[in-house]
Amino acid sequence: MAAAVAPRKCMGLECENNAGTLQCPTCLKMGTDSFFCSQDCFKRSWSEHKAVHKKSNFLTNLFPPKVVSEPDPVTGKYNPFPSYQFTGSLRPVYPLSAPRTIPSSIPHPDYAKDGFPRSEQKFVGRHNVTILNKEEQEGMRKVCRLAREVLDIAAREIKPSVTTDYLDEIVHKACIERKSYPSPLNYMHFPKSVCTSINETICHGIPDQRPLEDGDIINIDVTLYHNGFHGDLNETYYVGEKALSNPDTVRVVETSRECLEKSIELVKPGMLFREPGNVIEKHAKSRNCSVVKSYCGHGINQLFHCAPNVPHYGKNKAVGAAKPGMCFTIEPMINLGSHRDRTWPDDWTSTTVDGSLSAQFEHTLLVTEDGVEILTARLPDSPGGPVPMPTAEKGSEN
Ligand code: MF3
Ligand code: CO
Ligand code: CO
């Protein structure tokens, strides 16, 4: 026989109803119970109720909690860094979704467990670039083709109102369907399966609950680990029609796309790894754009990041020359304003210091006997792609 339990009362102001399963998200986080009968009642009682969150004891005075904004009473969403001076108008929208997992039947890279890519750190010789044999090159071709498929699937979902967390779910599932591990997941403790970088974000944006807006640009950076090899690519996309009608937006995105194309034209045996930066910076400057220096292209193979280092800025001192069988990325990040970057307190999201737009494109490349193979090349039906630079008249149109 079931014991008679008094039904739980709603905490709402002067509310006589029984409570449902709805709880205050702040109380939940603080580990206290507070049930309400409805969103309406919760909203009505908010100005009184929030006082209970402030109830502090000596411990919270000694160890002040990290400052977090109040969750919106209706949606439960909040800015985790309300006192951080953001450089632009983009804000993180938390909570992040629950961690996603990969079936253990899919091979995981070494860092999947504890976040530390040990194989990358102990790799012999900082400037030793691996030359892949024919079978390993096939492994790179395969993972890069799969990575392109996954990027294209995610990019087809882009439209105003879609959240970057939804794009993360799409990428995560598409990786599993391809028996691949999403390389970003837990790499140096990165919390999600893909990087999504909006507007002033240079790179390494964490997928969250912010809906895309008409006029945004978004970079999706996908890396897969399949059969022992990593394949890495990214593209920047326009969100809605508004983005396409802004001449500055088109200028930074198309300049970044062209910088990657022009630098790939150089790649063949004998190319010095310091050369792409000269071509990239020259083109960026011709469009009155700047080149980010803090992040570089990188070797990629059985390791996510390894030698060579490939800077995107001019007059750099990168070591080494391309040889057949080497794999590396080029991934220029181009800004409308300052080249300088600033990282959010999440320790990942890199933004422009002045809040200006930033755009990036990335390919994984294989050096061949007489040139280069773009392993992550676009397919005939890939979404996105170049748009014409706005002419002077178009720019003044509304
Ligand atoms: N894909 C990025 C690159 O192009 C690296 C992302 S690392 C992560 O090198 F941890 F942020 F995912
Ligand atoms: Co990448
Ligand atoms: Co990369």
PDB file of N, CA and C in Angstrom, residues 230-321:
ATOM      1  N   HIS A 230      43.372  11.909 -38.566  1.00  0.00           N
ATOM      2  CA  HIS A 230      42.534  13.104 -38.417  1.00  0.00           C
ATOM      3  C   HIS A 230      42.415  13.837 -39.760  1.00  0.00           C
ATOM      4  N   GLY A 231      41.230  14.374 -40.043  1.00  0.00           N
ATOM      5  CA  GLY A 231      41.003  15.233 -41.215  1.00  0.00           C
ATOM      6  C   GLY A 231      40.297  16.493 -40.744  1.00  0.00           C
ATOM      7  N   ASP A 232      40.778  17.673 -41.160  1.00  0.00           N
ATOM      8  CA  ASP A 232      40.409  18.958 -40.555  1.00  0.00           C
ATOM      9  C   ASP A 232      40.057  19.968 -41.647  1.00  0.00           C
ATOM     10  N   LEU A 233      38.886  20.589 -41.561  1.00  0.00           N
ATOM     11  CA  LEU A 233      38.542  21.648 -42.524  1.00  0.00           C
ATOM     12  C   LEU A 233      37.539  22.596 -41.899  1.00  0.00           C
ATOM     13  N   ASN A 234      37.478  23.802 -42.421  1.00  0.00           N
ATOM     14  CA  ASN A 234      36.415  24.723 -42.007  1.00  0.00           C
ATOM     15  C   ASN A 234      36.054  25.692 -43.115  1.00  0.00           C
ATOM     16  N   GLU A 235      34.833  26.226 -43.015  1.00  0.00           N
ATOM     17  CA  GLU A 235      34.384  27.275 -43.931  1.00  0.00           C
ATOM     18  C   GLU A 235      33.554  28.271 -43.136  1.00  0.00           C
ATOM     19  N   THR A 236      33.490  29.491 -43.661  1.00  0.00           N
ATOM     20  CA  THR A 236      32.633  30.526 -43.079  1.00  0.00           C
ATOM     21  C   THR A 236      31.425  30.707 -43.989  1.00  0.00           C
ATOM     22  N   TYR A 237      30.243  30.822 -43.380  1.00  0.00           N
ATOM     23  CA  TYR A 237      28.980  30.909 -44.111  1.00  0.00           C
ATOM     24  C   TYR A 237      28.229  32.183 -43.715  1.00  0.00           C
ATOM     25  N   TYR A 238      27.440  32.695 -44.674  1.00  0.00           N
ATOM     26  CA  TYR A 238      26.569  33.843 -44.425  1.00  0.00           C
ATOM     27  C   TYR A 238      25.240  33.328 -43.874  1.00  0.00           C
ATOM     28  N   VAL A 239      24.726  34.005 -42.835  1.00  0.00           N
ATOM     29  CA  VAL A 239      23.425  33.623 -42.268  1.00  0.00           C
ATOM     30  C   VAL A 239      22.373  34.616 -42.760  1.00  0.00           C
ATOM     31  N   GLY A 240      21.430  34.152 -43.557  1.00  0.00           N
ATOM     32  CA  GLY A 240      20.343  35.017 -44.040  1.00  0.00           C
ATOM     33  C   GLY A 240      20.806  35.982 -45.121  1.00  0.00           C
ATOM     34  N   GLU A 241      19.864  36.755 -45.621  1.00  0.00           N
ATOM     35  CA  GLU A 241      20.121  37.663 -46.748  1.00  0.00           C
ATOM     36  C   GLU A 241      20.880  38.916 -46.308  1.00  0.00           C
ATOM     37  N   LYS A 242      20.656  39.316 -45.063  1.00  0.00           N
ATOM     38  CA  LYS A 242      21.251  40.556 -44.545  1.00  0.00           C
ATOM     39  C   LYS A 242      22.781  40.500 -44.620  1.00  0.00           C
ATOM     40  N   ALA A 243      23.341  39.308 -44.321  1.00  0.00           N
ATOM     41  CA  ALA A 243      24.800  39.155 -44.322  1.00  0.00           C
ATOM     42  C   ALA A 243      25.348  39.416 -45.726  1.00  0.00           C
ATOM     43  N   LEU A 244      24.630  38.914 -46.742  1.00  0.00           N
ATOM     44  CA  LEU A 244      25.089  39.029 -48.127  1.00  0.00           C
ATOM     45  C   LEU A 244      25.001  40.452 -48.647  1.00  0.00           C
ATOM     46  N   SER A 245      24.174  41.276 -48.027  1.00  0.00           N
ATOM     47  CA  SER A 245      23.997  42.636 -48.530  1.00  0.00           C
ATOM     48  C   SER A 245      24.908  43.629 -47.811  1.00  0.00           C
ATOM     49  N   ASN A 246      25.705  43.147 -46.852  1.00  0.00           N
ATOM     50  CA  ASN A 246      26.658  44.031 -46.159  1.00  0.00           C
ATOM     51  C   ASN A 246      28.035  43.922 -46.819  1.00  0.00           C
ATOM     52  N   PRO A 247      28.493  44.993 -47.493  1.00  0.00           N
ATOM     53  CA  PRO A 247      29.746  44.917 -48.260  1.00  0.00           C
ATOM     54  C   PRO A 247      30.960  44.575 -47.401  1.00  0.00           C
ATOM     55  N   ASP A 248      31.003  45.047 -46.156  1.00  0.00           N
ATOM     56  CA  ASP A 248      32.142  44.738 -45.280  1.00  0.00           C
ATOM     57  C   ASP A 248      32.156  43.255 -44.910  1.00  0.00           C
ATOM     58  N   THR A 249      30.965  42.727 -44.672  1.00  0.00           N
ATOM     59  CA  THR A 249      30.858  41.304 -44.334  1.00  0.00           C
ATOM     60  C   THR A 249      31.367  40.455 -45.495  1.00  0.00           C
ATOM     61  N   VAL A 250      30.909  40.770 -46.703  1.00  0.00           N
ATOM     62  CA  VAL A 250      31.329  40.005 -47.882  1.00  0.00           C
ATOM     63  C   VAL A 250      32.833  40.180 -48.114  1.00  0.00           C
ATOM     64  N   ARG A 251      33.337  41.381 -47.860  1.00  0.00           N
ATOM     65  CA  ARG A 251      34.771  41.640 -48.079  1.00  0.00           C
ATOM     66  C   ARG A 251      35.627  40.745 -47.188  1.00  0.00           C
ATOM     67  N   VAL A 252      35.315  40.635 -45.919  1.00  0.00           N
ATOM     68  CA  VAL A 252      36.179  39.852 -45.027  1.00  0.00           C
ATOM     69  C   VAL A 252      36.040  38.358 -45.310  1.00  0.00           C
ATOM     70  N   VAL A 253      34.822  37.897 -45.611  1.00  0.00           N
ATOM     71  CA  VAL A 253      34.627  36.458 -45.861  1.00  0.00           C
ATOM     72  C   VAL A 253      35.303  36.054 -47.168  1.00  0.00           C
ATOM     73  N   GLU A 254      35.057  36.822 -48.236  1.00  0.00           N
ATOM     74  CA  GLU A 254      35.633  36.443 -49.535  1.00  0.00           C
ATOM     75  C   GLU A 254      37.150  36.616 -49.553  1.00  0.00           C
ATOM     76  N   THR A 255      37.654  37.603 -48.815  1.00  0.00           N
ATOM     77  CA  THR A 255      39.111  37.768 -48.740  1.00  0.00           C
ATOM     78  C   THR A 255      39.745  36.559 -48.066  1.00  0.00           C
ATOM     79  N   SER A 256      39.124  36.090 -47.000  1.00  0.00           N
ATOM     80  CA  SER A 256      39.643  34.917 -46.299  1.00  0.00           C
ATOM     81  C   SER A 256      39.633  33.684 -47.213  1.00  0.00           C
ATOM     82  N   ARG A 257      38.524  33.507 -47.940  1.00  0.00           N
ATOM     83  CA  ARG A 257      38.409  32.374 -48.878  1.00  0.00           C
ATOM     84  C   ARG A 257      39.529  32.442 -49.924  1.00  0.00           C
ATOM     85  N   GLU A 258      39.749  33.650 -50.470  1.00  0.00           N
ATOM     86  CA  GLU A 258      40.765  33.824 -51.522  1.00  0.00           C
ATOM     87  C   GLU A 258      42.180  33.648 -50.970  1.00  0.00           C
ATOM     88  N   CYS A 259      42.396  34.089 -49.728  1.00  0.00           N
ATOM     89  CA  CYS A 259      43.721  33.915 -49.106  1.00  0.00           C
ATOM     90  C   CYS A 259      44.085  32.431 -49.044  1.00  0.00           C
ATOM     91  N   LEU A 260      43.119  31.601 -48.679  1.00  0.00           N
ATOM     92  CA  LEU A 260      43.389  30.156 -48.628  1.00  0.00           C
ATOM     93  C   LEU A 260      43.678  29.639 -50.036  1.00  0.00           C
ATOM     94  N   GLU A 261      42.841  30.019 -51.010  1.00  0.00           N
ATOM     95  CA  GLU A 261      43.027  29.537 -52.393  1.00  0.00           C
ATOM     96  C   GLU A 261      44.404  29.931 -52.921  1.00  0.00           C
ATOM     97  N   LYS A 262      44.774  31.194 -52.734  1.00  0.00           N
ATOM     98  CA  LYS A 262      46.048  31.678 -53.271  1.00  0.00           C
ATOM     99  C   LYS A 262      47.239  30.993 -52.605  1.00  0.00           C
ATOM    100  N   SER A 263      47.123  30.716 -51.314  1.00  0.00           N
ATOM    101  CA  SER A 263      48.251  30.074 -50.631  1.00  0.00           C
ATOM    102  C   SER A 263      48.382  28.608 -51.051  1.00  0.00           C
ATOM    103  N   ILE A 264      47.273  27.956 -51.356  1.00  0.00           N
ATOM    104  CA  ILE A 264      47.340  26.557 -51.791  1.00  0.00           C
ATOM    105  C   ILE A 264      48.054  26.453 -53.153  1.00  0.00           C
ATOM    106  N   GLU A 265      47.906  27.488 -53.982  1.00  0.00           N
ATOM    107  CA  GLU A 265      48.560  27.479 -55.300  1.00  0.00           C
ATOM    108  C   GLU A 265      50.080  27.356 -55.207  1.00  0.00           C
ATOM    109  N   LEU A 266      50.627  27.740 -54.048  1.00  0.00           N
ATOM    110  CA  LEU A 266      52.084  27.658 -53.865  1.00  0.00           C
ATOM    111  C   LEU A 266      52.569  26.251 -53.547  1.00  0.00           C
ATOM    112  N   VAL A 267      51.663  25.422 -53.037  1.00  0.00           N
ATOM    113  CA  VAL A 267      52.107  24.186 -52.380  1.00  0.00           C
ATOM    114  C   VAL A 267      52.583  23.154 -53.391  1.00  0.00           C
ATOM    115  N   LYS A 268      53.826  22.738 -53.261  1.00  0.00           N
ATOM    116  CA  LYS A 268      54.463  21.675 -54.046  1.00  0.00           C
ATOM    117  C   LYS A 268      55.771  21.345 -53.343  1.00  0.00           C
ATOM    118  N   PRO A 269      56.432  20.247 -53.699  1.00  0.00           N
ATOM    119  CA  PRO A 269      57.694  19.932 -53.035  1.00  0.00           C
ATOM    120  C   PRO A 269      58.666  21.110 -53.151  1.00  0.00           C
ATOM    121  N   GLY A 270      59.323  21.433 -52.062  1.00  0.00           N
ATOM    122  CA  GLY A 270      60.273  22.539 -52.048  1.00  0.00           C
ATOM    123  C   GLY A 270      59.706  23.837 -51.503  1.00  0.00           C
ATOM    124  N   MET A 271      58.374  23.976 -51.464  1.00  0.00           N
ATOM    125  CA  MET A 271      57.803  25.202 -50.887  1.00  0.00           C
ATOM    126  C   MET A 271      58.237  25.337 -49.430  1.00  0.00           C
ATOM    127  N   LEU A 272      58.680  26.522 -49.060  1.00  0.00           N
ATOM    128  CA  LEU A 272      59.064  26.763 -47.670  1.00  0.00           C
ATOM    129  C   LEU A 272      57.807  27.074 -46.851  1.00  0.00           C
ATOM    130  N   PHE A 273      57.750  26.547 -45.648  1.00  0.00           N
ATOM    131  CA  PHE A 273      56.546  26.757 -44.827  1.00  0.00           C
ATOM    132  C   PHE A 273      56.383  28.216 -44.419  1.00  0.00           C
ATOM    133  N   ARG A 274      57.413  29.023 -44.655  1.00  0.00           N
ATOM    134  CA  ARG A 274      57.258  30.446 -44.347  1.00  0.00           C
ATOM    135  C   ARG A 274      56.618  31.217 -45.500  1.00  0.00           C
ATOM    136  N   GLU A 275      56.454  30.581 -46.674  1.00  0.00           N
ATOM    137  CA  GLU A 275      55.970  31.309 -47.851  1.00  0.00           C
ATOM    138  C   GLU A 275      54.471  31.633 -47.867  1.00  0.00           C
ATOM    139  N   PRO A 276      53.581  30.704 -47.475  1.00  0.00           N
ATOM    140  CA  PRO A 276      52.151  31.021 -47.582  1.00  0.00           C
ATOM    141  C   PRO A 276      51.780  32.328 -46.884  1.00  0.00           C
ATOM    142  N   GLY A 277      52.405  32.604 -45.740  1.00  0.00           N
ATOM    143  CA  GLY A 277      52.096  33.817 -44.984  1.00  0.00           C
ATOM    144  C   GLY A 277      52.295  35.096 -45.786  1.00  0.00           C
ATOM    145  N   ASN A 278      53.319  35.109 -46.641  1.00  0.00           N
ATOM    146  CA  ASN A 278      53.575  36.314 -47.445  1.00  0.00           C
ATOM    147  C   ASN A 278      52.429  36.573 -48.419  1.00  0.00           C
ATOM    148  N   VAL A 279      51.976  35.493 -49.092  1.00  0.00           N
ATOM    149  CA  VAL A 279      50.879  35.622 -50.069  1.00  0.00           C
ATOM    150  C   VAL A 279      49.574  36.007 -49.369  1.00  0.00           C
ATOM    151  N   ILE A 280      49.334  35.388 -48.223  1.00  0.00           N
ATOM    152  CA  ILE A 280      48.091  35.649 -47.480  1.00  0.00           C
ATOM    153  C   ILE A 280      48.062  37.101 -46.998  1.00  0.00           C
ATOM    154  N   GLU A 281      49.162  37.557 -46.405  1.00  0.00           N
ATOM    155  CA  GLU A 281      49.150  38.924 -45.875  1.00  0.00           C
ATOM    156  C   GLU A 281      49.038  39.961 -46.989  1.00  0.00           C
ATOM    157  N   LYS A 282      49.709  39.703 -48.113  1.00  0.00           N
ATOM    158  CA  LYS A 282      49.638  40.644 -49.237  1.00  0.00           C
ATOM    159  C   LYS A 282      48.188  40.792 -49.713  1.00  0.00           C
ATOM    160  N   HIS A 283      47.503  39.656 -49.869  1.00  0.00           N
ATOM    161  CA  HIS A 283      46.124  39.731 -50.359  1.00  0.00           C
ATOM    162  C   HIS A 283      45.199  40.384 -49.323  1.00  0.00           C
ATOM    163  N   ALA A 284      45.371  40.007 -48.050  1.00  0.00           N
ATOM    164  CA  ALA A 284      44.524  40.593 -46.991  1.00  0.00           C
ATOM    165  C   ALA A 284      44.683  42.109 -46.970  1.00  0.00           C
ATOM    166  N   LYS A 285      45.931  42.574 -47.056  1.00  0.00           N
ATOM    167  CA  LYS A 285      46.187  44.023 -47.005  1.00  0.00           C
ATOM    168  C   LYS A 285      45.563  44.730 -48.200  1.00  0.00           C
ATOM    169  N   SER A 286      45.597  44.065 -49.386  1.00  0.00           N
ATOM    170  CA  SER A 286      45.028  44.681 -50.585  1.00  0.00           C
ATOM    171  C   SER A 286      43.523  44.911 -50.413  1.00  0.00           C
ATOM    172  N   ARG A 287      42.903  44.188 -49.490  1.00  0.00           N
ATOM    173  CA  ARG A 287      41.463  44.345 -49.220  1.00  0.00           C
ATOM    174  C   ARG A 287      41.232  45.074 -47.901  1.00  0.00           C
ATOM    175  N   ASN A 288      42.298  45.691 -47.378  1.00  0.00           N
ATOM    176  CA  ASN A 288      42.192  46.449 -46.130  1.00  0.00           C
ATOM    177  C   ASN A 288      41.741  45.564 -44.959  1.00  0.00           C
ATOM    178  N   CYS A 289      42.229  44.326 -44.972  1.00  0.00           N
ATOM    179  CA  CYS A 289      41.947  43.392 -43.878  1.00  0.00           C
ATOM    180  C   CYS A 289      43.266  43.026 -43.191  1.00  0.00           C
ATOM    181  N   SER A 290      43.177  42.446 -41.978  1.00  0.00           N
ATOM    182  CA  SER A 290      44.377  42.062 -41.225  1.00  0.00           C
ATOM    183  C   SER A 290      44.426  40.543 -41.017  1.00  0.00           C
ATOM    184  N   VAL A 291      45.621  40.047 -40.687  1.00  0.00           N
ATOM    185  CA  VAL A 291      45.856  38.601 -40.551  1.00  0.00           C
ATOM    186  C   VAL A 291      46.161  38.255 -39.090  1.00  0.00           C
ATOM    187  N   VAL A 292      45.432  37.300 -38.540  1.00  0.00           N
ATOM    188  CA  VAL A 292      45.650  36.846 -37.161  1.00  0.00           C
ATOM    189  C   VAL A 292      46.981  36.103 -37.081  1.00  0.00           C
ATOM    190  N   LYS A 293      47.779  36.414 -36.046  1.00  0.00           N
ATOM    191  CA  LYS A 293      49.102  35.795 -35.899  1.00  0.00           C
ATOM    192  C   LYS A 293      49.129  34.687 -34.854  1.00  0.00           C
ATOM    193  N   SER A 294      48.156  34.679 -33.966  1.00  0.00           N
ATOM    194  CA  SER A 294      48.217  33.772 -32.810  1.00  0.00           C
ATOM    195  C   SER A 294      47.929  32.310 -33.154  1.00  0.00           C
ATOM    196  N   TYR A 295      47.267  32.069 -34.277  1.00  0.00           N
ATOM    197  CA  TYR A 295      46.899  30.696 -34.638  1.00  0.00           C
ATOM    198  C   TYR A 295      47.413  30.389 -36.036  1.00  0.00           C
ATOM    199  N   CYS A 296      47.968  29.169 -36.206  1.00  0.00           N
ATOM    200  CA  CYS A 296      48.659  28.805 -37.445  1.00  0.00           C
ATOM    201  C   CYS A 296      48.115  27.520 -38.035  1.00  0.00           C
ATOM    202  N   GLY A 297      48.443  27.284 -39.318  1.00  0.00           N
ATOM    203  CA  GLY A 297      48.223  25.974 -39.900  1.00  0.00           C
ATOM    204  C   GLY A 297      49.180  24.994 -39.235  1.00  0.00           C
ATOM    205  N   HIS A 298      48.908  23.695 -39.431  1.00  0.00           N
ATOM    206  CA  HIS A 298      49.626  22.679 -38.655  1.00  0.00           C
ATOM    207  C   HIS A 298      49.704  21.369 -39.414  1.00  0.00           C
ATOM    208  N   GLY A 299      50.726  20.579 -39.088  1.00  0.00           N
ATOM    209  CA  GLY A 299      50.774  19.214 -39.571  1.00  0.00           C
ATOM    210  C   GLY A 299      49.590  18.442 -39.020  1.00  0.00           C
ATOM    211  N   ILE A 300      49.125  17.442 -39.775  1.00  0.00           N
ATOM    212  CA  ILE A 300      47.989  16.621 -39.330  1.00  0.00           C
ATOM    213  C   ILE A 300      48.135  15.247 -39.950  1.00  0.00           C
ATOM    214  N   ASN A 301      47.910  14.222 -39.173  1.00  0.00           N
ATOM    215  CA  ASN A 301      48.008  12.835 -39.648  1.00  0.00           C
ATOM    216  C   ASN A 301      47.442  11.925 -38.568  1.00  0.00           C
ATOM    217  N   GLN A 302      48.261  11.035 -37.997  1.00  0.00           N
ATOM    218  CA  GLN A 302      47.788  10.248 -36.861  1.00  0.00           C
ATOM    219  C   GLN A 302      47.630  11.154 -35.638  1.00  0.00           C
ATOM    220  N   LEU A 303      48.233  12.366 -35.691  1.00  0.00           N
ATOM    221  CA  LEU A 303      48.086  13.383 -34.646  1.00  0.00           C
ATOM    222  C   LEU A 303      47.217  14.519 -35.177  1.00  0.00           C
ATOM    223  N   PHE A 304      46.448  15.154 -34.267  1.00  0.00           N
ATOM    224  CA  PHE A 304      45.568  16.266 -34.642  1.00  0.00           C
ATOM    225  C   PHE A 304      46.433  17.490 -35.006  1.00  0.00           C
ATOM    226  N   HIS A 305      47.427  17.797 -34.154  1.00  0.00           N
ATOM    227  CA  HIS A 305      48.293  18.954 -34.388  1.00  0.00           C
ATOM    228  C   HIS A 305      49.743  18.542 -34.214  1.00  0.00           C
ATOM    229  N   CYS A 306      50.568  18.770 -35.238  1.00  0.00           N
ATOM    230  CA  CYS A 306      51.996  18.434 -35.148  1.00  0.00           C
ATOM    231  C   CYS A 306      52.755  19.314 -36.149  1.00  0.00           C
ATOM    232  N   ALA A 307      54.072  19.061 -36.272  1.00  0.00           N
ATOM    233  CA  ALA A 307      54.885  19.816 -37.231  1.00  0.00           C
ATOM    234  C   ALA A 307      54.410  19.490 -38.653  1.00  0.00           C
ATOM    235  N   PRO A 308      54.484  20.441 -39.587  1.00  0.00           N
ATOM    236  CA  PRO A 308      55.079  21.773 -39.468  1.00  0.00           C
ATOM    237  C   PRO A 308      54.114  22.801 -38.902  1.00  0.00           C
ATOM    238  N   ASN A 309      54.672  23.941 -38.455  1.00  0.00           N
ATOM    239  CA  ASN A 309      53.881  25.118 -38.110  1.00  0.00           C
ATOM    240  C   ASN A 309      53.805  25.996 -39.359  1.00  0.00           C
ATOM    241  N   VAL A 310      52.603  26.430 -39.718  1.00  0.00           N
ATOM    242  CA  VAL A 310      52.429  27.214 -40.953  1.00  0.00           C
ATOM    243  C   VAL A 310      51.745  28.545 -40.629  1.00  0.00           C
ATOM    244  N   PRO A 311      52.526  29.589 -40.331  1.00  0.00           N
ATOM    245  CA  PRO A 311      51.933  30.901 -40.013  1.00  0.00           C
ATOM    246  C   PRO A 311      51.234  31.487 -41.236  1.00  0.00           C
ATOM    247  N   HIS A 312      50.244  32.356 -40.973  1.00  0.00           N
ATOM    248  CA  HIS A 312      49.505  32.977 -42.075  1.00  0.00           C
ATOM    249  C   HIS A 312      49.945  34.412 -42.333  1.00  0.00           C
ATOM    250  N   TYR A 313      50.860  34.946 -41.515  1.00  0.00           N
ATOM    251  CA  TYR A 313      51.293  36.342 -41.640  1.00  0.00           C
ATOM    252  C   TYR A 313      52.632  36.429 -42.376  1.00  0.00           C
ATOM    253  N   GLY A 314      52.930  37.598 -42.912  1.00  0.00           N
ATOM    254  CA  GLY A 314      54.124  37.808 -43.729  1.00  0.00           C
ATOM    255  C   GLY A 314      55.396  37.870 -42.904  1.00  0.00           C
ATOM    256  N   LYS A 315      56.514  37.644 -43.565  1.00  0.00           N
ATOM    257  CA  LYS A 315      57.848  37.751 -42.954  1.00  0.00           C
ATOM    258  C   LYS A 315      57.996  36.899 -41.701  1.00  0.00           C
ATOM    259  N   ASN A 316      57.341  35.737 -41.684  1.00  0.00           N
ATOM    260  CA  ASN A 316      57.483  34.846 -40.533  1.00  0.00           C
ATOM    261  C   ASN A 316      58.733  33.996 -40.690  1.00  0.00           C
ATOM    262  N   LYS A 317      59.120  33.301 -39.619  1.00  0.00           N
ATOM    263  CA  LYS A 317      60.364  32.540 -39.612  1.00  0.00           C
ATOM    264  C   LYS A 317      60.116  31.040 -39.489  1.00  0.00           C
ATOM    265  N   ALA A 318      59.015  30.573 -40.083  1.00  0.00           N
ATOM    266  CA  ALA A 318      58.683  29.151 -39.992  1.00  0.00           C
ATOM    267  C   ALA A 318      59.805  28.306 -40.586  1.00  0.00           C
ATOM    268  N   VAL A 319      60.017  27.120 -40.004  1.00  0.00           N
ATOM    269  CA  VAL A 319      61.111  26.232 -40.392  1.00  0.00           C
ATOM    270  C   VAL A 319      60.618  25.165 -41.360  1.00  0.00           C
ATOM    271  N   GLY A 320      61.403  24.871 -42.398  1.00  0.00           N
ATOM    272  CA  GLY A 320      61.187  23.666 -43.191  1.00  0.00           C
ATOM    273  C   GLY A 320      60.593  23.890 -44.562  1.00  0.00           C
ATOM    274  N   ALA A 321      60.596  22.813 -45.338  1.00  0.00           N
ATOM    275  CA  ALA A 321      60.095  22.823 -46.710  1.00  0.00           C
ATOM    276  C   ALA A 321      59.198  21.608 -46.946  1.00  0.00           C
TER     277      ALA A 321
END
